[in-house]
Tab-separated table of C-alpha atoms in Angstrom:
chain	number	residue	atom	x	y	z
X	1	UNK	CA	157.631	12.680	155.675
X	2	UNK	CA	159.311	12.525	159.166
X	3	UNK	CA	161.353	15.766	159.743
X	4	UNK	CA	164.690	15.841	161.185
X	5	UNK	CA	164.394	18.310	163.882
X	6	UNK	CA	168.118	18.424	164.777
X	7	UNK	CA	168.847	21.890	163.437
X	8	UNK	CA	165.621	23.603	162.665
X	9	UNK	CA	165.671	27.138	160.912
X	10	UNK	CA	162.919	29.559	161.304
X	11	UNK	CA	163.784	31.803	158.445
X	12	UNK	CA	162.834	35.430	158.916
X	13	UNK	CA	163.598	36.948	155.605
X	14	UNK	CA	163.353	40.530	156.906
X	15	UNK	CA	166.152	39.666	159.507
X	16	UNK	CA	168.326	38.108	156.704
X	17	UNK	CA	168.249	41.296	154.670
X	18	UNK	CA	165.245	40.788	152.470
X	19	UNK	CA	164.286	38.464	149.649
X	20	UNK	CA	167.447	37.923	147.694
X	21	UNK	CA	169.422	37.698	151.029
X	22	UNK	CA	167.015	35.168	152.367
X	23	UNK	CA	167.209	32.841	149.165
X	24	UNK	CA	171.240	33.001	149.379
X	25	UNK	CA	171.508	32.534	153.015
X	26	UNK	CA	168.974	29.399	152.750
X	27	UNK	CA	171.205	27.833	150.066
X	28	UNK	CA	174.264	28.418	152.209
X	29	UNK	CA	172.900	27.040	155.425
X	30	UNK	CA	171.269	24.088	153.897
X	31	UNK	CA	174.790	23.215	152.655
X	32	UNK	CA	176.124	23.713	156.142
X	33	UNK	CA	173.633	21.285	157.810
X	34	UNK	CA	170.296	22.942	158.587
X	35	UNK	CA	167.844	19.999	158.702
X	36	UNK	CA	164.213	21.706	158.534
X	37	UNK	CA	163.364	25.171	157.461
X	38	UNK	CA	160.100	27.053	158.487
X	39	UNK	CA	159.216	30.375	156.722
X	40	UNK	CA	158.142	32.951	159.209
X	41	UNK	CA	157.648	36.615	157.751
X	42	UNK	CA	155.089	38.494	160.011
X	43	UNK	CA	155.748	41.609	158.297
X	44	UNK	CA	155.291	40.215	154.932
X	45	UNK	CA	152.042	40.079	152.824
X	46	UNK	CA	151.217	36.648	151.367
X	47	UNK	CA	152.024	37.327	147.851
X	48	UNK	CA	155.739	37.745	148.993
X	49	UNK	CA	155.540	34.616	151.235
X	50	UNK	CA	154.391	32.692	148.021
X	51	UNK	CA	157.277	34.375	145.812
X	52	UNK	CA	159.854	33.488	148.259
X	53	UNK	CA	158.498	30.024	148.818
X	54	UNK	CA	158.665	29.142	145.166
X	55	UNK	CA	162.491	29.974	145.293
X	56	UNK	CA	163.189	28.100	148.459
X	57	UNK	CA	161.178	25.137	148.030
X	58	UNK	CA	163.433	23.582	145.218
X	59	UNK	CA	166.508	24.326	147.260
X	60	UNK	CA	165.067	22.420	150.090
X	61	UNK	CA	163.906	19.557	148.139
X	62	UNK	CA	167.422	19.125	146.520
X	63	UNK	CA	168.779	19.186	150.143
X	64	UNK	CA	166.141	16.633	151.261
X	65	UNK	CA	164.997	19.007	153.904
X	66	UNK	CA	161.380	19.763	154.789
X	67	UNK	CA	160.019	23.218	154.159
X	68	UNK	CA	157.310	24.378	156.499
X	69	UNK	CA	155.204	27.560	156.550
X	70	UNK	CA	154.419	29.348	159.775
X	71	UNK	CA	150.593	29.813	160.156
X	72	UNK	CA	149.323	30.347	156.847
X	73	UNK	CA	147.945	27.003	155.569
X	74	UNK	CA	146.937	28.767	152.294
X	75	UNK	CA	150.341	29.451	151.554
X	76	UNK	CA	151.462	25.983	152.375
X	77	UNK	CA	148.628	24.625	149.958
X	78	UNK	CA	149.581	27.108	147.345
X	79	UNK	CA	153.154	26.176	147.048
X	80	UNK	CA	152.847	22.563	147.873
X	81	UNK	CA	155.041	23.083	151.287
X	82	UNK	CA	155.920	19.933	153.256
X	83	UNK	CA	153.651	21.174	156.178
X	84	UNK	CA	152.681	23.907	158.591
X	85	UNK	CA	153.621	25.178	162.045
X	86	UNK	CA	150.709	26.377	163.957
X	87	UNK	CA	150.530	28.587	167.125
X	88	UNK	CA	147.738	28.174	169.734
X	89	UNK	CA	145.914	31.170	168.194
X	90	UNK	CA	146.223	29.803	164.691
X	91	UNK	CA	143.747	27.453	163.023
X	92	UNK	CA	143.175	24.369	165.031
X	93	UNK	CA	145.233	21.085	164.149
X	94	UNK	CA	142.020	19.210	163.323
X	95	UNK	CA	141.276	21.785	160.496
X	96	UNK	CA	144.738	21.671	159.272
X	97	UNK	CA	144.535	18.010	159.178
X	98	UNK	CA	141.488	17.999	157.086
X	99	UNK	CA	142.801	20.647	154.654
X	100	UNK	CA	146.354	19.208	154.266
X	101	UNK	CA	147.295	15.835	152.558
X	102	UNK	CA	147.872	13.186	154.968
X	103	UNK	CA	151.664	13.271	154.493
X	104	UNK	CA	152.216	16.803	155.270
X	105	UNK	CA	153.839	17.748	158.600
X	106	UNK	CA	151.846	19.495	161.280
X	107	UNK	CA	153.898	21.338	164.169
X	108	UNK	CA	152.310	22.957	167.078
X	109	UNK	CA	153.877	25.615	169.380
X	110	UNK	CA	153.441	24.915	173.059
X	111	UNK	CA	154.204	27.353	175.669
X	112	UNK	CA	152.634	26.116	178.993
X	113	UNK	CA	151.128	23.176	180.671
X	114	UNK	CA	147.524	23.990	179.363
X	115	UNK	CA	148.816	23.966	175.737
X	116	UNK	CA	150.423	20.592	176.546
X	117	UNK	CA	147.355	18.894	177.704
X	118	UNK	CA	145.171	20.205	174.812
X	119	UNK	CA	143.500	17.981	172.194
X	120	UNK	CA	145.717	19.674	169.499
X	121	UNK	CA	148.897	18.178	170.875
X	122	UNK	CA	147.816	14.845	169.984
X	123	UNK	CA	147.624	15.808	166.305
X	124	UNK	CA	150.769	17.215	165.883
X	125	UNK	CA	153.783	15.574	164.360
X	126	UNK	CA	156.157	17.435	166.533
X	127	UNK	CA	155.909	20.127	169.271
X	128	UNK	CA	157.927	23.531	169.380
X	129	UNK	CA	158.459	24.010	172.960
X	130	UNK	CA	159.487	27.440	173.996
X	131	UNK	CA	160.451	29.974	174.672
X	132	UNK	CA	162.640	27.723	176.967
X	133	UNK	CA	164.825	30.788	177.530
X	134	UNK	CA	163.981	34.657	177.418
X	135	UNK	CA	164.197	36.020	173.687
X	136	UNK	CA	164.144	39.360	172.008
X	137	UNK	CA	162.948	37.735	168.567
X	138	UNK	CA	159.329	37.235	169.094
X	139	UNK	CA	157.709	40.526	170.305
X	140	UNK	CA	154.552	38.724	171.625
X	141	UNK	CA	156.329	35.799	173.153
X	142	UNK	CA	155.138	33.895	176.141
X	143	UNK	CA	157.127	34.060	179.266
X	144	UNK	CA	160.209	31.777	179.272
X	145	UNK	CA	159.603	28.112	180.451
X	146	UNK	CA	163.158	27.696	182.054
X	147	UNK	CA	165.391	24.735	181.776
X	148	UNK	CA	164.130	23.041	184.822
X	149	UNK	CA	160.485	22.989	183.777
X	150	UNK	CA	161.540	22.105	180.128
X	151	UNK	CA	163.399	18.980	181.490
X	152	UNK	CA	160.214	17.951	183.510
X	153	UNK	CA	158.069	18.341	180.218
X	154	UNK	CA	160.498	16.288	178.402
X	155	UNK	CA	159.783	13.182	180.522
X	156	UNK	CA	156.064	13.414	179.831
X	157	UNK	CA	156.018	13.985	175.928
X	158	UNK	CA	156.141	11.263	173.559
X	159	UNK	CA	156.269	13.413	170.142
X	160	UNK	CA	159.388	14.833	168.652
X	161	UNK	CA	160.367	18.130	170.367
X	162	UNK	CA	162.330	21.011	168.948
X	163	UNK	CA	163.331	23.697	171.670
X	164	UNK	CA	162.976	27.329	170.711
X	165	UNK	CA	163.562	30.616	172.197
X	166	UNK	CA	166.794	32.210	173.328
X	167	UNK	CA	168.926	29.090	172.288
X	168	UNK	CA	172.499	29.849	171.629
X	169	UNK	CA	175.537	27.827	171.910
X	170	UNK	CA	175.542	27.307	175.807
X	171	UNK	CA	171.895	26.352	175.758
X	172	UNK	CA	171.925	23.998	172.743
X	173	UNK	CA	173.737	21.365	174.846
X	174	UNK	CA	171.222	21.646	177.807
X	175	UNK	CA	168.191	21.296	175.774
X	176	UNK	CA	169.520	18.411	173.695
X	177	UNK	CA	170.718	16.545	176.901
X	178	UNK	CA	167.109	17.092	178.308
X	179	UNK	CA	165.836	15.046	175.447
X	180	UNK	CA	164.948	17.532	172.752
X	181	UNK	CA	165.293	16.282	169.209
X	182	UNK	CA	166.596	19.398	168.042
X	183	UNK	CA	166.776	23.153	168.365
X	184	UNK	CA	165.046	25.854	166.607
X	185	UNK	CA	166.768	29.197	165.826
X	186	UNK	CA	166.010	32.437	164.246
X	187	UNK	CA	168.584	35.140	165.023
X	188	UNK	CA	171.293	32.776	165.891
X	189	UNK	CA	171.539	31.991	162.116
X	190	UNK	CA	169.544	34.755	160.218
X	191	UNK	CA	171.387	37.498	162.164
X	192	UNK	CA	174.746	36.005	162.432
X	193	UNK	CA	177.798	37.664	161.104
X	194	UNK	CA	178.697	34.287	159.470
X	195	UNK	CA	175.427	32.154	159.123
X	196	UNK	CA	177.324	29.186	157.628
X	197	UNK	CA	179.763	29.101	160.547
X	198	UNK	CA	176.952	29.571	163.067
X	199	UNK	CA	175.216	26.620	161.524
X	200	UNK	CA	178.261	24.442	161.573
X	201	UNK	CA	178.982	25.250	165.093
X	202	UNK	CA	175.354	24.643	166.277
X	203	UNK	CA	175.433	21.303	164.393
X	204	UNK	CA	178.652	20.169	166.073
X	205	UNK	CA	177.088	21.284	169.688
X	206	UNK	CA	174.132	18.973	168.889
X	207	UNK	CA	176.096	16.265	167.714
X	208	UNK	CA	178.471	16.523	170.774
X	209	UNK	CA	175.655	16.845	173.299
X	210	UNK	CA	174.213	13.448	171.818
X	211	UNK	CA	177.152	11.681	172.560
W	1	UNK	CA	126.667	31.681	143.570
W	2	UNK	CA	126.343	35.291	142.199
W	3	UNK	CA	126.453	37.701	144.794
W	4	UNK	CA	123.956	40.706	145.138
W	5	UNK	CA	126.580	43.448	145.894
W	6	UNK	CA	124.092	46.170	146.456
W	7	UNK	CA	124.737	46.685	150.022
W	8	UNK	CA	127.823	44.916	150.924
W	9	UNK	CA	129.055	45.079	154.517
W	10	UNK	CA	132.755	44.527	155.371
W	11	UNK	CA	132.223	43.407	158.834
W	12	UNK	CA	134.880	44.681	161.353
W	13	UNK	CA	134.276	42.851	164.537
W	14	UNK	CA	136.668	45.148	166.733
W	15	UNK	CA	134.775	48.384	165.208
W	16	UNK	CA	131.424	46.562	166.279
W	17	UNK	CA	132.547	46.026	169.747
W	18	UNK	CA	133.865	42.578	169.935
W	19	UNK	CA	132.664	39.011	169.111
W	20	UNK	CA	129.251	38.907	170.648
W	21	UNK	CA	128.383	42.493	169.319
W	22	UNK	CA	129.430	41.582	165.752
W	23	UNK	CA	127.052	38.385	165.900
W	24	UNK	CA	124.308	40.563	167.080
W	25	UNK	CA	124.806	43.350	164.515
W	26	UNK	CA	125.141	40.890	161.654
W	27	UNK	CA	121.764	39.309	162.485
W	28	UNK	CA	120.162	42.788	162.608
W	29	UNK	CA	121.651	44.184	159.441
W	30	UNK	CA	120.879	41.148	157.619
W	31	UNK	CA	117.253	41.675	158.515
W	32	UNK	CA	117.636	45.274	157.534
W	33	UNK	CA	118.850	44.582	153.952
W	34	UNK	CA	122.657	43.793	153.736
W	35	UNK	CA	123.175	41.733	150.610
W	36	UNK	CA	126.617	40.486	151.018
W	37	UNK	CA	129.157	40.197	154.015
W	38	UNK	CA	132.894	40.052	154.163
W	39	UNK	CA	134.674	39.457	157.292
W	40	UNK	CA	137.756	41.441	157.871
W	41	UNK	CA	139.560	41.408	161.227
W	42	UNK	CA	143.171	42.454	160.681
W	43	UNK	CA	143.818	42.550	164.446
W	44	UNK	CA	142.514	39.214	165.063
W	45	UNK	CA	144.306	35.900	165.173
W	46	UNK	CA	142.884	33.102	162.785
W	47	UNK	CA	141.392	30.885	165.356
W	48	UNK	CA	139.066	33.927	166.398
W	49	UNK	CA	138.132	34.528	162.704
W	50	UNK	CA	137.126	30.715	162.335
W	51	UNK	CA	135.227	31.021	165.579
W	52	UNK	CA	133.241	33.913	164.602
W	53	UNK	CA	132.715	32.576	161.055
W	54	UNK	CA	131.059	29.591	162.437
W	55	UNK	CA	128.574	31.787	164.180
W	56	UNK	CA	127.891	34.232	161.091
W	57	UNK	CA	127.830	31.629	158.360
W	58	UNK	CA	124.671	30.060	159.261
W	59	UNK	CA	122.922	33.620	159.851
W	60	UNK	CA	124.093	34.512	156.237
W	61	UNK	CA	122.853	31.125	154.831
W	62	UNK	CA	119.320	31.657	156.256
W	63	UNK	CA	119.348	35.350	154.901
W	64	UNK	CA	120.391	33.814	151.344
W	65	UNK	CA	123.445	36.417	151.687
W	66	UNK	CA	126.856	35.248	150.544
W	67	UNK	CA	129.561	35.180	153.310
W	68	UNK	CA	133.124	35.976	152.183
W	69	UNK	CA	136.633	36.175	153.918
W	70	UNK	CA	139.076	38.784	153.569
W	71	UNK	CA	142.530	37.613	152.345
W	72	UNK	CA	142.547	34.354	154.337
W	73	UNK	CA	141.606	31.459	152.079
W	74	UNK	CA	142.676	28.941	154.619
W	75	UNK	CA	139.840	30.424	156.900
W	76	UNK	CA	137.371	30.348	153.902
W	77	UNK	CA	138.316	26.638	153.183
W	78	UNK	CA	138.171	25.817	156.932
W	79	UNK	CA	134.571	27.289	157.602
W	80	UNK	CA	133.156	26.501	153.864
W	81	UNK	CA	132.731	30.403	153.278
W	82	UNK	CA	131.180	31.415	149.865
W	83	UNK	CA	134.289	32.934	148.770
W	84	UNK	CA	137.250	35.226	149.448
W	85	UNK	CA	137.938	38.849	148.909
W	86	UNK	CA	141.693	39.424	147.964
W	87	UNK	CA	144.142	42.545	147.919
W	88	UNK	CA	146.735	42.983	145.379
W	89	UNK	CA	149.374	41.877	147.762
W	90	UNK	CA	147.274	38.733	148.713
W	91	UNK	CA	147.679	35.421	146.967
W	92	UNK	CA	147.200	35.596	143.357
W	93	UNK	CA	143.706	34.859	142.151
W	94	UNK	CA	144.938	32.080	139.885
W	95	UNK	CA	146.114	30.219	143.161
W	96	UNK	CA	142.707	31.077	144.830
W	97	UNK	CA	140.743	29.674	141.944
W	98	UNK	CA	142.658	26.434	142.097
W	99	UNK	CA	142.331	26.020	145.928
W	100	UNK	CA	138.676	26.887	146.067
W	101	UNK	CA	135.535	25.000	144.740
W	102	UNK	CA	134.590	26.489	141.398
W	103	UNK	CA	131.421	27.877	142.649
W	104	UNK	CA	133.107	29.924	145.304
W	105	UNK	CA	133.071	33.695	144.787
W	106	UNK	CA	136.442	35.526	144.246
W	107	UNK	CA	136.494	39.292	144.713
W	108	UNK	CA	139.608	41.488	144.000
W	109	UNK	CA	140.587	45.094	145.308
W	110	UNK	CA	141.430	47.479	142.563
W	111	UNK	CA	142.983	50.818	143.482
W	112	UNK	CA	144.733	52.083	140.227
W	113	UNK	CA	144.998	51.654	136.605
W	114	UNK	CA	147.825	49.183	136.742
W	115	UNK	CA	145.570	46.899	139.088
W	116	UNK	CA	142.672	47.239	136.435
W	117	UNK	CA	144.924	45.842	133.696
W	118	UNK	CA	146.186	43.111	135.481
W	119	UNK	CA	145.613	39.339	134.740
W	120	UNK	CA	144.162	39.047	138.220
W	121	UNK	CA	141.279	41.196	136.996
W	122	UNK	CA	140.018	38.839	134.587
W	123	UNK	CA	139.624	35.937	137.004
W	124	UNK	CA	137.519	37.836	139.570
W	125	UNK	CA	133.817	37.623	140.068
W	126	UNK	CA	133.686	41.059	141.047
W	127	UNK	CA	135.798	44.009	141.744
W	128	UNK	CA	135.941	46.314	144.817
W	129	UNK	CA	137.172	49.563	143.497
W	130	UNK	CA	138.518	52.072	145.962
W	131	UNK	CA	138.906	54.110	147.893
W	132	UNK	CA	136.774	56.006	145.834
W	133	UNK	CA	136.713	58.892	148.534
W	134	UNK	CA	139.155	59.422	151.375
W	135	UNK	CA	138.810	57.098	154.226
W	136	UNK	CA	139.946	56.887	157.973
W	137	UNK	CA	139.028	53.074	158.198
W	138	UNK	CA	141.939	51.434	156.533
W	139	UNK	CA	145.293	52.782	157.608
W	140	UNK	CA	147.235	51.423	154.644
W	141	UNK	CA	144.682	52.606	152.044
W	142	UNK	CA	145.907	53.868	148.588
W	143	UNK	CA	145.051	57.438	147.508
W	144	UNK	CA	141.457	58.122	146.830
W	145	UNK	CA	140.431	57.430	143.051
W	146	UNK	CA	137.748	60.343	142.945
W	147	UNK	CA	134.296	60.439	141.560
W	148	UNK	CA	135.512	61.527	137.891
W	149	UNK	CA	137.977	58.798	137.538
W	150	UNK	CA	135.747	56.270	139.074
W	151	UNK	CA	133.176	57.178	136.416
W	152	UNK	CA	135.691	56.921	133.676
W	153	UNK	CA	136.751	53.276	135.020
W	154	UNK	CA	133.110	52.167	135.091
W	155	UNK	CA	132.851	52.717	131.476
W	156	UNK	CA	135.558	50.240	130.701
W	157	UNK	CA	134.821	47.377	133.173
W	158	UNK	CA	132.551	44.626	132.440
W	159	UNK	CA	132.542	42.754	135.667
W	160	UNK	CA	130.326	43.688	138.802
W	161	UNK	CA	131.817	46.487	140.733
W	162	UNK	CA	131.095	47.313	144.358
W	163	UNK	CA	132.422	50.829	145.306
W	164	UNK	CA	134.311	51.285	148.504
W	165	UNK	CA	135.982	54.021	150.511
W	166	UNK	CA	134.420	57.033	152.191
W	167	UNK	CA	131.048	56.039	151.043
W	168	UNK	CA	128.194	57.955	152.966
W	169	UNK	CA	124.812	59.050	152.192
W	170	UNK	CA	125.945	61.557	149.891
W	171	UNK	CA	128.393	59.618	148.080
W	172	UNK	CA	126.015	56.324	147.787
W	173	UNK	CA	123.889	58.108	144.962
W	174	UNK	CA	126.790	59.310	142.999
W	175	UNK	CA	128.664	55.759	142.630
W	176	UNK	CA	125.596	53.913	141.816
W	177	UNK	CA	124.566	56.475	139.049
W	178	UNK	CA	128.185	56.047	137.870
W	179	UNK	CA	127.271	52.395	137.187
W	180	UNK	CA	128.470	50.628	140.520
W	181	UNK	CA	126.498	47.408	141.353
W	182	UNK	CA	126.720	48.303	144.879
W	183	UNK	CA	128.457	50.026	147.560
W	184	UNK	CA	130.824	48.392	150.443
W	185	UNK	CA	130.889	50.136	153.629
W	186	UNK	CA	132.525	49.281	157.011
W	187	UNK	CA	132.187	52.100	159.479
W	188	UNK	CA	128.907	53.501	158.030
W	189	UNK	CA	127.318	50.460	159.545
W	190	UNK	CA	129.771	48.801	162.101
W	191	UNK	CA	130.378	52.297	163.999
W	192	UNK	CA	126.778	53.716	163.234
W	193	UNK	CA	124.933	54.582	166.549
W	194	UNK	CA	121.942	52.837	165.043
W	195	UNK	CA	123.184	50.104	162.494
W	196	UNK	CA	119.695	49.082	161.604
W	197	UNK	CA	118.747	52.590	160.525
W	198	UNK	CA	121.971	53.152	158.885
W	199	UNK	CA	121.481	49.855	156.748
W	200	UNK	CA	117.960	50.714	155.858
W	201	UNK	CA	118.776	54.387	154.858
W	202	UNK	CA	121.773	53.053	152.543
W	203	UNK	CA	119.371	50.542	151.018
W	204	UNK	CA	116.786	53.134	150.215
W	205	UNK	CA	119.388	55.714	148.788
W	206	UNK	CA	120.675	52.717	146.575
W	207	UNK	CA	117.047	52.094	145.213
W	208	UNK	CA	116.208	55.709	144.640
W	209	UNK	CA	119.644	56.282	142.744
W	210	UNK	CA	118.857	53.244	140.608
W	211	UNK	CA	115.458	54.814	139.493
C-alpha cells in the first residue's frame, strides 16, 4: 500500500480527550479528509493501544486510509495495522522489514543530516522530517530544522516526505511548496476546538499550495 | 523450553550501572547459578534493548538459561529470545501466543485475585506472583500480597510460580516453603555490592528451604 501522505494525522488519544473521544474524532476527520493515521499514545500501556486500534482500524479501512502504529511493531502485528512509524531509537528498519509482511508501510523519523545519511533511510517507504518548526507537542523533540534547511534537504531526498513539527496554517503552504508530499499534525487537529473544520482548512491549504 | 525458575533475575541494566556493566554482571551471575534471566529496562529505548539482548542471549544460551524480554514482544521476536514476560496491561497472552513460536515461554504477572482468575492465566507457562512483600524497585507496583495470602494462592495454582517483590534472604525461605518454584529478584542482585556472592547465597537459601 502506498500511503497518501497529504494530511497525516498523528493521533494522540490523550490529547483528544480519551478512548471514546479519539474514536469519535477519528471517524469525523476521516470524513473531512485525513489521508493517513498514525496512533501515538506514549502515556498508554499496550493493551489500550490494541483495544483502540481494534476500533480505529475498521474505520480507516472503510475510508481507504492507512493506519500506522508508532514505535510498537508488536501492536502493529497484533492488530494487523498497515505499518509502523519508527524513530531513530526504535527497532532498526531492517528488523521491522523482516518481521512485517512485505506490503506493510515503514516510516522513519529524520531530524538531522546524520539520520538522513543512515542505512535505515533507504529501507523506509517514507520519511517523517521534523521538527521543521519548534513544537510543544513532543517533549523530547530534536531542535527545529528550519524552513531553509528543510528546502535544502528536499532537493536531495527521493522518498516521499511528510513534514512534521509546529505546522499550522502558515507553515503548511511553505512545506508543500518546498516539495513535501504532505504534512503531519498532532495538536492542529487533536487539540482543535473544531477538528473537522481544522482538517478541512488544512486540506484546502495543501491543495492551494500545490497549484 | 521449560524454564528453571529457581533463581530468576530480572535484569535492570540501569541499576547494574549501564550497558557494559550489565553484560559483565550477567556473565558472572550465570556462572554463580542464576537459572532464568528477564531483561527489563523501562527507561531504555528499544534499539538499546535489542543491542543488549544481542550480547546477553549468547551468554544465556551457553549457560542453558532461558532469556526472556519484559513486555516488548517485538524485541523478543527481533532477537529470538526464549520468551516474554507480560503484565496485565501489556498485550494479551492470546495475542502473544499467536505471534510467538509455540516453544517460546510466556510468563504473566499476577498481583490480585482478579488476575488469578483471568483467562490469560491459563495461557501462561508460569506466573510471576507479586509483589509478595513491599518493594521500592517498581514505582507503579500494586500493593503487597503478604505471605499469608501468598500461601493461600499457592494451594490453588497448578502452574509454576515465581515469587517477586521485596524478596531478600529472610523472605526466600518463606516463599519456597510456601510452594513457589523460585524467586525473582532485581535489586538483590543488580544492586548488590557483590552480585556473585548475593547469587550464591540466594541459591543456597533456595536449596536449604527445599530440603
